[in-house]
Amino acid sequence: MDATDRYSRQILYPEIGPDGQRRLGAARVAVVGLGALGCPAAALLARAGVGRLDVVDRDLVERSNLQRQTLYTDADAAAGRPKAEAAARALSEANPDVEIVPHLRDLSAADADAVLDGADAIVDGTDNFDVRFLLNDWAVKHDVPWVYAAAVGASGLTMPVIPGRTACLRCLFEEPPPAGSAETCDTAGVLGPVTTVVGALAALETLKLLAGREDAVRRGLLQLDLWHNDLRPVAVEGPREGCPCCGRREFPFLARGRGGTASSLCGRDAVSVRPAGDGAFDLAATRDRLQRAYRVVDVGSILRFDVDGLRVTLFADGRAIVHGTTDEARARAVYARTVGS
């Protein structure tokens, strides 16, 4: 081994070694979501020498991203570049030996096969539960490991899922929370070091899987509150009996009609967004969360607020009209960031 080789220090670590490095070089990983979690995860995997990275995101770079989304520059934000394209460029500059394939799309049941087929592992860098539960269904159905990750404020969660051998996401949470019930980074804030730590942990578990060291993969959920210096593992002993996904092999999130919908309104510069599922929507609680970050106009049965040059009208059943765009992906992204999914 040449001590000046790109991967020399990684190969010196005996749990990786030359064989593990060869495995990494032959592997393909899909990083879904290129925000604050996906950026560090993708960067670390590219620098580690994963053979191919498929990087997936529906959104554009904005200035408010730069505090924590480390693949992007101020020039990317000024130009409003698609995150997938900007990330692919940055990753290729970091390691030109890795094949980077950008996907500028809102991952859905309709195109999950086209994007994820052939992946040896999937990393969750998303900002909404719809896509996470879709990833869980797809990964379990196709026996592909994936790593769940989430962060808001100073708190984070991460959990590797090895289908058939560990708990899956639906072993812990059978259904996504109702739209509007969970905090988002736009309402509760988020710290860059926290998302970097969670993204790095997700990348680490992925490297273990790809290097053939499944024995070293953490079992169970890891909860972090880094502001209060609290790291708490939650042991989960294998797949849960009766889990609808990995137990009964039911995959409702792969049904095209299950996810939330977005559609342009004919003759209007606006998009209608409907959240997934039929769960109850608490408009008052959503208003209280949104008021921390936005000037919210409450007219009883609807809320109105402005974000990124767009006006959002939110209805009591969780539906929204995003005024000022006909881009359905952008409207869904704004909804997920502010209201939740």
PDB file of C-alpha atoms in Angstrom, residues 148-269:
ATOM      1  CA  TYR A 148     -32.904   5.928   8.913  1.00  0.00           C
ATOM      2  CA  ALA A 149     -31.793   9.376  10.094  1.00  0.00           C
ATOM      3  CA  ALA A 150     -33.572  12.472  11.380  1.00  0.00           C
ATOM      4  CA  ALA A 151     -32.696  15.700  13.193  1.00  0.00           C
ATOM      5  CA  VAL A 152     -34.406  18.829  14.462  1.00  0.00           C
ATOM      6  CA  GLY A 153     -33.256  21.405  16.981  1.00  0.00           C
ATOM      7  CA  ALA A 154     -30.347  19.780  18.825  1.00  0.00           C
ATOM      8  CA  SER A 155     -31.848  16.282  18.709  1.00  0.00           C
ATOM      9  CA  GLY A 156     -31.350  13.428  16.303  1.00  0.00           C
ATOM     10  CA  LEU A 157     -32.256   9.819  15.614  1.00  0.00           C
ATOM     11  CA  THR A 158     -30.620   7.141  13.536  1.00  0.00           C
ATOM     12  CA  MET A 159     -31.202   3.425  13.020  1.00  0.00           C
ATOM     13  CA  PRO A 160     -29.786   0.917  10.523  1.00  0.00           C
ATOM     14  CA  VAL A 161     -32.341  -1.454   9.003  1.00  0.00           C
ATOM     15  CA  ILE A 162     -31.167  -4.835   7.697  1.00  0.00           C
ATOM     16  CA  PRO A 163     -34.291  -6.502   6.327  1.00  0.00           C
ATOM     17  CA  GLY A 164     -35.125  -9.767   8.050  1.00  0.00           C
ATOM     18  CA  ARG A 165     -32.387  -9.366  10.661  1.00  0.00           C
ATOM     19  CA  THR A 166     -33.131  -6.091  12.444  1.00  0.00           C
ATOM     20  CA  ALA A 167     -36.253  -4.132  13.216  1.00  0.00           C
ATOM     21  CA  CYS A 168     -37.579  -2.020  10.367  1.00  0.00           C
ATOM     22  CA  LEU A 169     -39.017   1.471  10.715  1.00  0.00           C
ATOM     23  CA  ARG A 170     -42.576   0.152  10.951  1.00  0.00           C
ATOM     24  CA  CYS A 171     -41.577  -2.175  13.797  1.00  0.00           C
ATOM     25  CA  LEU A 172     -41.184   1.047  15.800  1.00  0.00           C
ATOM     26  CA  PHE A 173     -43.741   3.354  14.170  1.00  0.00           C
ATOM     27  CA  GLU A 174     -46.528   1.608  12.259  1.00  0.00           C
ATOM     28  CA  GLU A 175     -47.747   4.824  10.630  1.00  0.00           C
ATOM     29  CA  PRO A 176     -46.267   8.263   9.941  1.00  0.00           C
ATOM     30  CA  PRO A 177     -47.382  10.993  12.342  1.00  0.00           C
ATOM     31  CA  PRO A 178     -50.289  13.125  11.078  1.00  0.00           C
ATOM     32  CA  ALA A 179     -49.276  16.107   8.981  1.00  0.00           C
ATOM     33  CA  GLY A 180     -48.583  19.139  11.140  1.00  0.00           C
ATOM     34  CA  SER A 181     -47.992  17.150  14.343  1.00  0.00           C
ATOM     35  CA  ALA A 182     -44.182  17.003  14.293  1.00  0.00           C
ATOM     36  CA  GLU A 183     -41.673  19.815  14.571  1.00  0.00           C
ATOM     37  CA  THR A 184     -39.664  20.729  11.475  1.00  0.00           C
ATOM     38  CA  CYS A 185     -36.406  22.607  11.077  1.00  0.00           C
ATOM     39  CA  ASP A 186     -38.383  25.606   9.828  1.00  0.00           C
ATOM     40  CA  THR A 187     -40.439  25.784  13.017  1.00  0.00           C
ATOM     41  CA  ALA A 188     -38.038  24.531  15.713  1.00  0.00           C
ATOM     42  CA  GLY A 189     -34.690  25.423  14.138  1.00  0.00           C
ATOM     43  CA  VAL A 190     -31.720  23.104  13.793  1.00  0.00           C
ATOM     44  CA  LEU A 191     -28.009  23.226  14.605  1.00  0.00           C
ATOM     45  CA  GLY A 192     -25.450  22.383  11.945  1.00  0.00           C
ATOM     46  CA  PRO A 193     -23.173  20.315  14.215  1.00  0.00           C
ATOM     47  CA  VAL A 194     -26.153  18.127  15.145  1.00  0.00           C
ATOM     48  CA  THR A 195     -27.100  17.311  11.569  1.00  0.00           C
ATOM     49  CA  THR A 196     -23.441  16.704  10.732  1.00  0.00           C
ATOM     50  CA  VAL A 197     -23.114  14.213  13.600  1.00  0.00           C
ATOM     51  CA  VAL A 198     -26.291  12.358  12.629  1.00  0.00           C
ATOM     52  CA  GLY A 199     -25.322  12.293   8.954  1.00  0.00           C
ATOM     53  CA  ALA A 200     -21.852  11.025   9.863  1.00  0.00           C
ATOM     54  CA  LEU A 201     -23.327   8.240  11.997  1.00  0.00           C
ATOM     55  CA  ALA A 202     -25.550   7.213   9.091  1.00  0.00           C
ATOM     56  CA  ALA A 203     -22.510   7.128   6.793  1.00  0.00           C
ATOM     57  CA  LEU A 204     -20.544   5.073   9.316  1.00  0.00           C
ATOM     58  CA  GLU A 205     -23.219   2.380   9.563  1.00  0.00           C
ATOM     59  CA  THR A 206     -23.394   2.317   5.764  1.00  0.00           C
ATOM     60  CA  LEU A 207     -19.630   1.802   5.511  1.00  0.00           C
ATOM     61  CA  LYS A 208     -19.864  -1.138   7.919  1.00  0.00           C
ATOM     62  CA  LEU A 209     -22.527  -2.730   5.736  1.00  0.00           C
ATOM     63  CA  LEU A 210     -20.659  -2.166   2.489  1.00  0.00           C
ATOM     64  CA  ALA A 211     -17.336  -3.404   3.885  1.00  0.00           C
ATOM     65  CA  GLY A 212     -18.964  -6.719   4.784  1.00  0.00           C
ATOM     66  CA  ARG A 213     -18.968  -6.084   8.538  1.00  0.00           C
ATOM     67  CA  GLU A 214     -22.636  -6.598   9.320  1.00  0.00           C
ATOM     68  CA  ASP A 215     -21.559  -7.926  12.723  1.00  0.00           C
ATOM     69  CA  ALA A 216     -20.435  -4.406  13.674  1.00  0.00           C
ATOM     70  CA  VAL A 217     -23.668  -2.671  12.612  1.00  0.00           C
ATOM     71  CA  ARG A 218     -25.509  -1.115  15.532  1.00  0.00           C
ATOM     72  CA  ARG A 219     -28.806  -2.774  16.375  1.00  0.00           C
ATOM     73  CA  GLY A 220     -31.649  -0.533  17.459  1.00  0.00           C
ATOM     74  CA  LEU A 221     -32.356   3.187  17.589  1.00  0.00           C
ATOM     75  CA  LEU A 222     -29.896   5.827  18.763  1.00  0.00           C
ATOM     76  CA  GLN A 223     -31.381   9.011  20.235  1.00  0.00           C
ATOM     77  CA  LEU A 224     -29.198  12.099  20.613  1.00  0.00           C
ATOM     78  CA  ASP A 225     -29.745  15.409  22.365  1.00  0.00           C
ATOM     79  CA  LEU A 226     -26.379  17.009  21.795  1.00  0.00           C
ATOM     80  CA  TRP A 227     -27.178  20.306  23.494  1.00  0.00           C
ATOM     81  CA  HIS A 228     -27.733  18.437  26.756  1.00  0.00           C
ATOM     82  CA  ASN A 229     -24.979  15.878  26.073  1.00  0.00           C
ATOM     83  CA  ASP A 230     -27.396  12.963  26.055  1.00  0.00           C
ATOM     84  CA  LEU A 231     -26.814   9.917  23.831  1.00  0.00           C
ATOM     85  CA  ARG A 232     -29.323   7.169  24.460  1.00  0.00           C
ATOM     86  CA  PRO A 233     -29.357   3.810  22.630  1.00  0.00           C
ATOM     87  CA  VAL A 234     -32.747   2.098  22.454  1.00  0.00           C
ATOM     88  CA  ALA A 235     -32.296  -1.633  22.014  1.00  0.00           C
ATOM     89  CA  VAL A 236     -34.681  -3.285  19.570  1.00  0.00           C
ATOM     90  CA  GLU A 237     -34.410  -7.061  19.462  1.00  0.00           C
ATOM     91  CA  GLY A 238     -34.846  -7.955  15.834  1.00  0.00           C
ATOM     92  CA  PRO A 239     -37.994  -7.705  13.714  1.00  0.00           C
ATOM     93  CA  ARG A 240     -41.185  -7.224  15.734  1.00  0.00           C
ATOM     94  CA  GLU A 241     -43.646 -10.068  15.530  1.00  0.00           C
ATOM     95  CA  GLY A 242     -46.717  -8.858  13.695  1.00  0.00           C
ATOM     96  CA  CYS A 243     -44.978  -5.908  12.016  1.00  0.00           C
ATOM     97  CA  PRO A 244     -47.116  -5.102   8.963  1.00  0.00           C
ATOM     98  CA  CYS A 245     -44.030  -4.548   6.815  1.00  0.00           C
ATOM     99  CA  CYS A 246     -41.304  -7.053   7.645  1.00  0.00           C
ATOM    100  CA  GLY A 247     -43.701  -9.468   9.350  1.00  0.00           C
ATOM    101  CA  ARG A 248     -46.779  -9.596   7.134  1.00  0.00           C
ATOM    102  CA  ARG A 249     -44.982  -8.279   4.010  1.00  0.00           C
ATOM    103  CA  GLU A 250     -47.490  -5.495   3.417  1.00  0.00           C
ATOM    104  CA  PHE A 251     -46.123  -2.516   1.458  1.00  0.00           C
ATOM    105  CA  PRO A 252     -48.837   0.171   1.281  1.00  0.00           C
ATOM    106  CA  PHE A 253     -46.355   3.018   0.849  1.00  0.00           C
ATOM    107  CA  LEU A 254     -45.353   1.572  -2.503  1.00  0.00           C
ATOM    108  CA  ALA A 255     -48.903   2.093  -3.739  1.00  0.00           C
ATOM    109  CA  ARG A 256     -48.905   5.124  -6.019  1.00  0.00           C
ATOM    110  CA  GLY A 257     -51.933   6.708  -4.367  1.00  0.00           C
ATOM    111  CA  ARG A 258     -50.670   6.418  -0.784  1.00  0.00           C
ATOM    112  CA  GLY A 259     -48.368   9.413  -0.649  1.00  0.00           C
ATOM    113  CA  GLY A 260     -49.279  13.075  -0.518  1.00  0.00           C
ATOM    114  CA  THR A 261     -50.229  14.747  -3.765  1.00  0.00           C
ATOM    115  CA  ALA A 262     -49.461  18.048  -5.435  1.00  0.00           C
ATOM    116  CA  SER A 263     -51.112  19.467  -8.537  1.00  0.00           C
ATOM    117  CA  SER A 264     -50.907  22.776 -10.371  1.00  0.00           C
ATOM    118  CA  LEU A 265     -54.121  24.780 -10.401  1.00  0.00           C
ATOM    119  CA  CYS A 266     -55.246  25.526 -13.937  1.00  0.00           C
ATOM    120  CA  GLY A 267     -55.015  29.207 -14.808  1.00  0.00           C
ATOM    121  CA  ARG A 268     -53.435  30.145 -11.492  1.00  0.00           C
ATOM    122  CA  ASP A 269     -49.852  30.580 -10.353  1.00  0.00           C
TER     123      ASP A 269
END
